[in-house]
GROMACS .gro file of C-alpha atoms in nm:
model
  379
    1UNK     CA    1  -1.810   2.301  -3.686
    2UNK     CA    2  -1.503   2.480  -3.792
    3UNK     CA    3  -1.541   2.773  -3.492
    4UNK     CA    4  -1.576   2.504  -3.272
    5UNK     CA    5  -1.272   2.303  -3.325
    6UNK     CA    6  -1.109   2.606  -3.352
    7UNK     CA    7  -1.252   2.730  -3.029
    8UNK     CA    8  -1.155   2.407  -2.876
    9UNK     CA    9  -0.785   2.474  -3.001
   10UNK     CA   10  -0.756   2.756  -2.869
   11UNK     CA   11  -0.871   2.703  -2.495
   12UNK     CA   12  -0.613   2.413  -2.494
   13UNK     CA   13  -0.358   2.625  -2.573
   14UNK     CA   14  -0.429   2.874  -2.319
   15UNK     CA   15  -0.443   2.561  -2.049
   16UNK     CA   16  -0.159   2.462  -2.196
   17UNK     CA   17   0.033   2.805  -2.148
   18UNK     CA   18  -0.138   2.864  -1.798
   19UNK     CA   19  -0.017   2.527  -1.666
   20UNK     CA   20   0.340   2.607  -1.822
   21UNK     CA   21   0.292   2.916  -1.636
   22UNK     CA   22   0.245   2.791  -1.318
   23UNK     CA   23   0.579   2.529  -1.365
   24UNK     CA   24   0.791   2.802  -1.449
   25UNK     CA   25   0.725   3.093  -1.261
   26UNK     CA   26   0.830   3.036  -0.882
   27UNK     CA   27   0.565   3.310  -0.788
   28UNK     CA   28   0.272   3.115  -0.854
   29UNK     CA   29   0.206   2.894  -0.585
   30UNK     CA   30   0.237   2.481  -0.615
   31UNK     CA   31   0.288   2.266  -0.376
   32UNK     CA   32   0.674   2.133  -0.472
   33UNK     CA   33   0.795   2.474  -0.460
   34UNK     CA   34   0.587   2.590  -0.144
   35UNK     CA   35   0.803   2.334   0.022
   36UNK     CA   36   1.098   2.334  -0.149
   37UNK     CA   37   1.321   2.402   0.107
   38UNK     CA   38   1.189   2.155   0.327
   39UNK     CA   39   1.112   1.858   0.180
   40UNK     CA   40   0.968   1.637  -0.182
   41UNK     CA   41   0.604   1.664  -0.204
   42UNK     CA   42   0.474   1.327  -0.334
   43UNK     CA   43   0.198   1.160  -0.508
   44UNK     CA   44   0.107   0.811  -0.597
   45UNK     CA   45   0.076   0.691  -0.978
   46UNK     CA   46  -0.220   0.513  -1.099
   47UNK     CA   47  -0.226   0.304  -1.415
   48UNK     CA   48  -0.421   0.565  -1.632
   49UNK     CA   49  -0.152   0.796  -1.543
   50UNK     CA   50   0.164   0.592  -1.565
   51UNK     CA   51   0.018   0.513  -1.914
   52UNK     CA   52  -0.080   0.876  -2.023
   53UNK     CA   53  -0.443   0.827  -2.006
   54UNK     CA   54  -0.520   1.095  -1.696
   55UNK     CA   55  -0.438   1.417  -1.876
   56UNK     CA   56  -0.524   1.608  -1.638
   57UNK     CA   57  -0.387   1.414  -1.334
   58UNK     CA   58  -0.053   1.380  -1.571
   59UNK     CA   59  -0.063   1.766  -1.551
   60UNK     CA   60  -0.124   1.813  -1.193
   61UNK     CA   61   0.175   1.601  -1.087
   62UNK     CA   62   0.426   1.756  -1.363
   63UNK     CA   63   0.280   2.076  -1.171
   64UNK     CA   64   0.243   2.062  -0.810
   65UNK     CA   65   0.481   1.697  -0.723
   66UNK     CA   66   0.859   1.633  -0.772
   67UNK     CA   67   0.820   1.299  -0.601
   68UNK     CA   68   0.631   0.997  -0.756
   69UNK     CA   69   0.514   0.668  -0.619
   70UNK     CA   70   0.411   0.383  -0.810
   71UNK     CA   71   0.043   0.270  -0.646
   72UNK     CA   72  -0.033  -0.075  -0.798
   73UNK     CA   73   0.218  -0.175  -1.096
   74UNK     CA   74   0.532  -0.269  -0.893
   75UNK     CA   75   0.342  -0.491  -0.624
   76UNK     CA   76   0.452  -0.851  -0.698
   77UNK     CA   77   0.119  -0.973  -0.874
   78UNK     CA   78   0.198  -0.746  -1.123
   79UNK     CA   79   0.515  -0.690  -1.198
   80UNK     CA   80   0.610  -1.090  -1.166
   81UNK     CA   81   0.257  -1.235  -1.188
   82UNK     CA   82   0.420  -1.619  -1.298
   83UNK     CA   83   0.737  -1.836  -1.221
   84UNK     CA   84   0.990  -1.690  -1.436
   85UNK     CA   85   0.781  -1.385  -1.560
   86UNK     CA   86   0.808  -1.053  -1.544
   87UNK     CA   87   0.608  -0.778  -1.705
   88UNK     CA   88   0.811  -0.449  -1.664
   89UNK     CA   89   0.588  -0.211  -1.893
   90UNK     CA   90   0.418  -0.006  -1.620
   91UNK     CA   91   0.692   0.010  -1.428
   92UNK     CA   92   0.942   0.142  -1.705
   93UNK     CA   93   0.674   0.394  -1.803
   94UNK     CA   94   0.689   0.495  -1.433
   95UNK     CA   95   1.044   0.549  -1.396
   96UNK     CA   96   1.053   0.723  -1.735
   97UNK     CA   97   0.849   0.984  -1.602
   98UNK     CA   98   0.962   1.055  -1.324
   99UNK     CA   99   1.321   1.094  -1.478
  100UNK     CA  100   1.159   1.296  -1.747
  101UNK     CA  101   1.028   1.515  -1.502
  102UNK     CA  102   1.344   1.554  -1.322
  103UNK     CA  103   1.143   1.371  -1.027
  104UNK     CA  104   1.265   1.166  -0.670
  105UNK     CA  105   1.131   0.809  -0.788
  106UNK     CA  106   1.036   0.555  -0.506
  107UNK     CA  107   0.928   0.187  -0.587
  108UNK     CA  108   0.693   0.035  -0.383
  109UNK     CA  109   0.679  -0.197  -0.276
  110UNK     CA  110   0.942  -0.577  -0.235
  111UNK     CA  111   0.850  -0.790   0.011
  112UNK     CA  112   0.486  -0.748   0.127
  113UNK     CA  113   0.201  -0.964   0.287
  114UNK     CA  114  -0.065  -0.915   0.077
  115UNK     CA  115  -0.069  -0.890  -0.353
  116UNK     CA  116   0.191  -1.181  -0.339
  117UNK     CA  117   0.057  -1.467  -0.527
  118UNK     CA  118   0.019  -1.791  -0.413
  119UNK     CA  119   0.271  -1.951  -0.626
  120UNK     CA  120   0.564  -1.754  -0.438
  121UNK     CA  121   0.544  -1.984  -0.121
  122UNK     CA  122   0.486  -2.292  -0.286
  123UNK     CA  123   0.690  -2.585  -0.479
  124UNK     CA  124   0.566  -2.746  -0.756
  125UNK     CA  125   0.362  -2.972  -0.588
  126UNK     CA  126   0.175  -2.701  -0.416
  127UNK     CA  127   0.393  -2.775  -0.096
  128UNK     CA  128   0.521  -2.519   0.113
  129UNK     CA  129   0.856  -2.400   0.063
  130UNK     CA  130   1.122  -2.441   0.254
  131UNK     CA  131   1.334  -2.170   0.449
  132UNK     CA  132   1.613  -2.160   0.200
  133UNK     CA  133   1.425  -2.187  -0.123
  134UNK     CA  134   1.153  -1.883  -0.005
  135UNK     CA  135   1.492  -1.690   0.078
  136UNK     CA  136   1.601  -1.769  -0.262
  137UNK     CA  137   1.313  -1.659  -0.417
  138UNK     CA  138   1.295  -1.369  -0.226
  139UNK     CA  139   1.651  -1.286  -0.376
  140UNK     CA  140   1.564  -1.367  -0.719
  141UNK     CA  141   1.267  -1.136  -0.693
  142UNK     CA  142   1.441  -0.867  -0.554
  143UNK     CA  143   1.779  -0.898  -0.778
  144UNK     CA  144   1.518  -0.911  -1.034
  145UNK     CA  145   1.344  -0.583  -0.966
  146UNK     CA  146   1.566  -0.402  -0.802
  147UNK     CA  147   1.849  -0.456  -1.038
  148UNK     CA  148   1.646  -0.352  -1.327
  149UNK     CA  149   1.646   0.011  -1.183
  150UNK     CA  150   1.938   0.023  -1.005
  151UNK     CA  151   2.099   0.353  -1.000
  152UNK     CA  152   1.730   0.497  -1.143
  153UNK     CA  153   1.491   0.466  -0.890
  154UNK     CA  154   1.599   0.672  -0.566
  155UNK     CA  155   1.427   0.514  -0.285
  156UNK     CA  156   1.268   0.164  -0.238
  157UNK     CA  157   0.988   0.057   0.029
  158UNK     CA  158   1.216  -0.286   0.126
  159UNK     CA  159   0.956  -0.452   0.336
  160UNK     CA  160   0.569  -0.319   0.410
  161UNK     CA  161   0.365  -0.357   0.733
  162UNK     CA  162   0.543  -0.668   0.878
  163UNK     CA  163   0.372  -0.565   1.211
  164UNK     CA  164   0.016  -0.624   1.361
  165UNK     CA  165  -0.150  -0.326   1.547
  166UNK     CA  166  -0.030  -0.390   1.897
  167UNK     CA  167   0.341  -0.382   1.759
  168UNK     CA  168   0.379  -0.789   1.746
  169UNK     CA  169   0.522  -0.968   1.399
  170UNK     CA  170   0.229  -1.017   1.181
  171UNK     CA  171   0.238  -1.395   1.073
  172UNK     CA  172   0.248  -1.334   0.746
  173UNK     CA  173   0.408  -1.625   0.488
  174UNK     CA  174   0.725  -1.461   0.499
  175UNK     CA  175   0.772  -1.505   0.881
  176UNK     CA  176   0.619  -1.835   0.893
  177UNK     CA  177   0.846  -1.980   0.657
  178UNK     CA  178   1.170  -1.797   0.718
  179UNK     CA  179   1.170  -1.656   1.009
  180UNK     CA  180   1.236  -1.310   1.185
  181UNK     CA  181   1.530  -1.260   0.975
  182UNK     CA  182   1.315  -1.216   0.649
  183UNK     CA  183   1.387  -0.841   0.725
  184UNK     CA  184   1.705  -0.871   0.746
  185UNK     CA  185   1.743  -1.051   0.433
  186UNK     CA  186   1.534  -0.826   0.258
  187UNK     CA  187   1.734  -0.548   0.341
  188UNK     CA  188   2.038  -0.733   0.236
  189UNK     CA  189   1.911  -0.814  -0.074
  190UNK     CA  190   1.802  -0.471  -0.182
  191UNK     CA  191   2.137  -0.295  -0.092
  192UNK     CA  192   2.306  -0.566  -0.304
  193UNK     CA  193   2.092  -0.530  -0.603
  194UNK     CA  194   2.126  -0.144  -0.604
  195UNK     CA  195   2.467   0.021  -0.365
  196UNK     CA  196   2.323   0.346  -0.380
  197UNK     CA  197   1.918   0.340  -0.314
  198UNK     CA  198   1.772   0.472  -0.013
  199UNK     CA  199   1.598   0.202   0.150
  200UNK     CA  200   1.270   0.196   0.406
  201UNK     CA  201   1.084  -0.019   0.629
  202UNK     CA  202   0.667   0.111   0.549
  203UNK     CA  203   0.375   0.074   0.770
  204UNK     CA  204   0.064   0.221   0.895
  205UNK     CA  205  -0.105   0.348   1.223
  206UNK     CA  206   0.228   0.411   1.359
  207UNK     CA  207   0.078   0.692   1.581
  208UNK     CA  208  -0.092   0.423   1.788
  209UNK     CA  209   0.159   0.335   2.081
  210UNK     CA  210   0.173  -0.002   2.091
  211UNK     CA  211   0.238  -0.045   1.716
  212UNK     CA  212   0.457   0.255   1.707
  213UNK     CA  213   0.683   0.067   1.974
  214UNK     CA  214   0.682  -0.195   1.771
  215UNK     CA  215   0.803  -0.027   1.465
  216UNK     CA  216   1.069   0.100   1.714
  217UNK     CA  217   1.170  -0.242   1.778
  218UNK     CA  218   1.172  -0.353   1.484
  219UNK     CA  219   1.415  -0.066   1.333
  220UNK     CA  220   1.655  -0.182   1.615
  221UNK     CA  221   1.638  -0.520   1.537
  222UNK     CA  222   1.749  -0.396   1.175
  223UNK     CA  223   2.000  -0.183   1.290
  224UNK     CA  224   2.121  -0.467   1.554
  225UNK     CA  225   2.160  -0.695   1.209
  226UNK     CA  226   2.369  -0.481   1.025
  227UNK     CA  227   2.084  -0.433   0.741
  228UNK     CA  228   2.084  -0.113   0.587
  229UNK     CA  229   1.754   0.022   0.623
  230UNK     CA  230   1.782   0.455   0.578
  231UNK     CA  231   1.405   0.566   0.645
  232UNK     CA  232   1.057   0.454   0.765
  233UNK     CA  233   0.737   0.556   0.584
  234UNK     CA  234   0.457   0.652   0.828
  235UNK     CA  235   0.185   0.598   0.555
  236UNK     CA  236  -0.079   0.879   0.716
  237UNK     CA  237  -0.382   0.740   0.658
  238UNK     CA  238  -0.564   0.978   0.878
  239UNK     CA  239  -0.913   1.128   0.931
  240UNK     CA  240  -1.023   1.455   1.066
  241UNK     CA  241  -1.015   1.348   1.435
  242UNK     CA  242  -0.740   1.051   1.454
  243UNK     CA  243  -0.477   1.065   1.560
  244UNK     CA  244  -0.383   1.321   1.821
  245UNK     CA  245  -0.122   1.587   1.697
  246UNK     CA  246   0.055   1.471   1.991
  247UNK     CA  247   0.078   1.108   1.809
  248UNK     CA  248   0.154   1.238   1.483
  249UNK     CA  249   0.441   1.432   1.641
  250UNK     CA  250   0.594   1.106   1.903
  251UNK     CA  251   0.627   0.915   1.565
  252UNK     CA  252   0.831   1.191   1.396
  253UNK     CA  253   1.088   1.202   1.721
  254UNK     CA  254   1.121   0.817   1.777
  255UNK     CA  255   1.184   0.765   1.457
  256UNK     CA  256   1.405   1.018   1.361
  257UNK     CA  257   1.587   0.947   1.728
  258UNK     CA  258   1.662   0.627   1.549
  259UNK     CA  259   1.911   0.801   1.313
  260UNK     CA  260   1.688   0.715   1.030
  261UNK     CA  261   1.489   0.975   0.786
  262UNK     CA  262   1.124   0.973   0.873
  263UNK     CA  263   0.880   1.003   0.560
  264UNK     CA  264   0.518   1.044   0.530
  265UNK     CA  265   0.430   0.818   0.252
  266UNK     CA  266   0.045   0.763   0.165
  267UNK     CA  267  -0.123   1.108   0.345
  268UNK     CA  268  -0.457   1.141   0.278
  269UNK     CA  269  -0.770   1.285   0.548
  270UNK     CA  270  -1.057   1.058   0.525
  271UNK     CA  271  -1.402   1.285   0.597
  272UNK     CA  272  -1.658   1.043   0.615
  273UNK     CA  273  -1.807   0.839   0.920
  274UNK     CA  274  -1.615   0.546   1.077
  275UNK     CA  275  -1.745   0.243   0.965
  276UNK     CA  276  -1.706   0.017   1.328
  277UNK     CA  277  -1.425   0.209   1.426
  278UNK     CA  278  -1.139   0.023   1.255
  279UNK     CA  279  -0.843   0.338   1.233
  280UNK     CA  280  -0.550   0.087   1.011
  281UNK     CA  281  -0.584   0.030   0.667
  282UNK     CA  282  -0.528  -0.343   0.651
  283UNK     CA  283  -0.704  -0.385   0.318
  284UNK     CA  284  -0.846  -0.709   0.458
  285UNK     CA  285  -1.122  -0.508   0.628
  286UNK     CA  286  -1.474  -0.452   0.480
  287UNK     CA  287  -1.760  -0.325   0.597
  288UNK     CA  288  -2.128  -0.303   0.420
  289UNK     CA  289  -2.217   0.008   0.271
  290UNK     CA  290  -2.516   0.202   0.468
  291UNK     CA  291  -2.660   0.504   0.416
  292UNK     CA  292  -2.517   0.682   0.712
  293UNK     CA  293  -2.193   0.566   0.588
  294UNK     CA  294  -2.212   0.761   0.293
  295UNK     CA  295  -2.349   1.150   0.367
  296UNK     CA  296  -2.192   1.355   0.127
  297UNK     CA  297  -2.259   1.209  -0.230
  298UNK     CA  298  -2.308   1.468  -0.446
  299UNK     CA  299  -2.077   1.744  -0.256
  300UNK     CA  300  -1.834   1.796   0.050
  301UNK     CA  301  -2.071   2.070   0.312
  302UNK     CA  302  -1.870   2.395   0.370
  303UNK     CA  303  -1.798   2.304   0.735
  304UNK     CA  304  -1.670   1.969   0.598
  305UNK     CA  305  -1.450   2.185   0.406
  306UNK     CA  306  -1.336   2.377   0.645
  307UNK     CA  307  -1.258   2.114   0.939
  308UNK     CA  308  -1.045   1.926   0.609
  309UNK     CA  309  -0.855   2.264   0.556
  310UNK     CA  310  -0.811   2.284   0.878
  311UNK     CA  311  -0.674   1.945   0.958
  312UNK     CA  312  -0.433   1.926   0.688
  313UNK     CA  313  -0.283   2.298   0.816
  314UNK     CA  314  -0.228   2.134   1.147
  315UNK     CA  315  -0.072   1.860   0.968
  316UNK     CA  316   0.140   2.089   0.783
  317UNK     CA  317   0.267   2.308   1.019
  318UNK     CA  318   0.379   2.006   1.220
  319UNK     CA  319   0.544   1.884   0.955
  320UNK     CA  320   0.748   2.155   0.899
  321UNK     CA  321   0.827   2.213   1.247
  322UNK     CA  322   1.001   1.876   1.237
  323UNK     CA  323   1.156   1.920   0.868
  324UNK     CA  324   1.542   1.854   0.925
  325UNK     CA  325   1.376   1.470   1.010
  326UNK     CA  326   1.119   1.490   0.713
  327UNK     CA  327   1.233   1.429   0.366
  328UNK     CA  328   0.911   1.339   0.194
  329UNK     CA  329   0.541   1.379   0.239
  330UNK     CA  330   0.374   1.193  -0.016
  331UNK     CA  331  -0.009   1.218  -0.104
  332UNK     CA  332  -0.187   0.876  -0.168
  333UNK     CA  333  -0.365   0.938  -0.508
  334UNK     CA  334  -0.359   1.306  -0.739
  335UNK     CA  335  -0.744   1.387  -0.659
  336UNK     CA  336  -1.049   1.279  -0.442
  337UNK     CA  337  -1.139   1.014  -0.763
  338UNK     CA  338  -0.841   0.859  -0.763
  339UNK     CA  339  -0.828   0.756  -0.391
  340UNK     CA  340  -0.830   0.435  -0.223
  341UNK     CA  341  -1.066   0.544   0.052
  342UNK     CA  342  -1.398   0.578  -0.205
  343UNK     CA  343  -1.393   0.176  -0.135
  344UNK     CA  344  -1.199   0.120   0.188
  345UNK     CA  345  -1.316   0.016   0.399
  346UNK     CA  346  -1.667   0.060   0.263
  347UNK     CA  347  -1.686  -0.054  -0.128
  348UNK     CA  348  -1.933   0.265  -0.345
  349UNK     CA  349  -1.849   0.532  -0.118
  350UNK     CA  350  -1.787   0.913  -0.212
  351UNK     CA  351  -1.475   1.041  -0.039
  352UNK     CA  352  -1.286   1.399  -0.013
  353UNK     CA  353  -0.939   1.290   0.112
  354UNK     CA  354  -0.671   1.458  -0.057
  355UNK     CA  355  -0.598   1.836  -0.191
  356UNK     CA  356  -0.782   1.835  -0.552
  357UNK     CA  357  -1.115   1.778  -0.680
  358UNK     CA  358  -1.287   1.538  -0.898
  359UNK     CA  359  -1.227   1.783  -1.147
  360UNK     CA  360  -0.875   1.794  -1.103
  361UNK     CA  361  -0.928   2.119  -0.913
  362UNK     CA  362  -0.750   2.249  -0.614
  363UNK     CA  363  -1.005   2.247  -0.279
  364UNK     CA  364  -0.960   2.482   0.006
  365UNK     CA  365  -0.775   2.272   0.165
  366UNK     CA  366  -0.504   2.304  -0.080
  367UNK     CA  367  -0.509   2.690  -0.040
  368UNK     CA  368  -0.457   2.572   0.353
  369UNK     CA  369  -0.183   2.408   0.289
  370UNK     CA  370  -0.038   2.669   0.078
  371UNK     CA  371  -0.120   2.927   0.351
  372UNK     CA  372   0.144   2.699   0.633
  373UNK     CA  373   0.424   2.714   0.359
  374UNK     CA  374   0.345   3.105   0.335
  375UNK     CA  375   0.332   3.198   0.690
  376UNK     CA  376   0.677   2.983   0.746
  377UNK     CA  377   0.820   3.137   0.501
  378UNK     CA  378   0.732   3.497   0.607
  379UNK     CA  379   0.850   3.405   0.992
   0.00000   0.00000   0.00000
């Protein structure tokens, strides 16, 4: 029993030094320092990270990231679940991180459609509210929040898909209550509760036309207000055939022809079969699992591999083409467990979206990746 335990010390100190290693010495390739020069490479926080539990997913962001999103713990239902109540523990845990880390901290995400509780619209009674006392909610919310952190957290995602996919104003509770102008407010809100915070409009599909118009529209109608948006997340929720690089690369230019920085917020490549077509990630949407839905559930197929690897290299090299726009690509979860798309918008499924492993390993599509940093550097 003794040689074991001692055996066991001793391979986690060797992890240990290999991973401190990797952090310190600029030859050995990670992601944040592939692209140092061009932009933050991001990831999204889970709970059993924020909280320590995730060892080795705590290890791989310390390692490859130097740009943290929270995933869950800042959405409204959590972080003010109750009139009058706030519960701040993840969310402190997150920011200390990502200052320990020496890290660029977004929160995500203020005002939002969906993981808003009921209670938010309504009086006492159960009534709606009306146009000045949601606005004054809104404003007590975002004060709240926002204030907490202000001068600590870097970046904030304001409002979050306020559009439907043709580019018209989703008729969410916000703009049924207040009006267009929520935005605006929002906005307002945010720069008063921190001076110095960039601050972004979010949204997905943005490569589809008619939506990216929209978007377009939108950021004008900001801009036309006075409020002080700075950036727009694309959230790059793509899959190995959608969209078009010529999409991808039209929502970097209108964007950034905006005057506004132009972020890639919640990348990842989704690799298994369409469910009925559906491209957005509304979270609304659910399908039933089937069979043919779900093809690779022990293992990702070579040639899976390699169209993945080679997707996120287009990707890549696009990005970097365009990175005086770019500030930030941000993955959407540390490793292919930890992503969203193993249940959307099929619940059970076995996904390979992002650049690690189940077992917190890197995938050739990470040495892809690596490769476009590489060859742009060399040029």
């Amino acid at each position: 029993m003794k040689r074991i335990i001692t055996a066991l010390l001793l391979a986690t100190v060797m992890i240990s030094c290999a991973e401190s290693e990797m952090e310190s010495n600029p030859a050995v390739p990670t992601l944040k320092n592939a692209y140092e020069d061009a932009f933050f490479i991001g990831t999204a926080l889970n709970r059993s990270q924020i909280f320590g539990q995730d060892e080795e997913g705590v290890q791989l962001t310390k390692t490859h990231f130097n740009a943290i999103s929270p995933e869950n713990v800042m959405k409204w239902e959590n972080i003010h679940p109750e009139p009058g109540v706030y519960d701040f523990e993840a969310a402190d845990r997150f920011v200390e991180f990502g200052e320990e880390n020496d890290m660029h901290i977004v929160g995500h995400t203020l005002v939002w459609h969906s993981q808003v509780p009921g209670w938010v619209f309504e009086d006492e009674q159960g009534n709606d509210l009306s146009r000045e006392a949601l606005l004054e909610r809104m404003k007590d919310h975002i004060d709240t929040v926002v204030g907490r952190y202000a001068g600590r957290i870097d970046g904030w995602d304001v409002v979050n898909e306020a559009l439907n996919d043709d580019g018209t104003y989703r008729e969410s509770r916000w703009y049924e209550i207040i009006g267009q102008d929520y935005l605006v407010k929002a906005f307002e809100y945010a720069r008063e509760a921190d001076p110095e915070a960039e601050l972004f409009y979010n949204d997905y599909s943005l490569e589809v036309p008619s939506k990216r118009d929209g978007a377009v529209r939108l950021v004008e109608y900001l801009q036309e207000n006075n409020a002080p948006i700075t950036g727009i997340g694309t959230q790059g929720h793509f899959s190995l055939d959608w969209p078009s690089m010529s999409d991808v690369e039209q929502t970097i230019t209108d964007f950034a022809a905006l005057g506004i920085d132009v972020m890639v917020t919640e990348l990842e490549v989704d690799v298994l079969p369409s469910a009925s077509g559906y491209r957005g990630a509304n979270i609304s949407e659910s399908e039933e699992l089937r069979e043919e839905l779900n093809p690779y559930t022990e293992e990702l197929p070579d040639s899976v591999h390699q169209q993945l690897s080679d997707r996120y290299a287009e990707l890549f090299e696009l990005y970097l083409e365009h990175s005086d726009d770019i500030t930030r690509v941000t993955f959407w979860g540390i490793t292919d467990g930890d992503s969203w798309k193993n249940n959307f918008p099929v619940r059970g499924r076995t996904n390979y979206p992002l650049l690690f492993n189940r077992q917190w390993e890197p995938k050739p599509a990470y040495d892809a990746v690596i490769e476009v940093a590489e060859q742009h550097s060399a040029e």
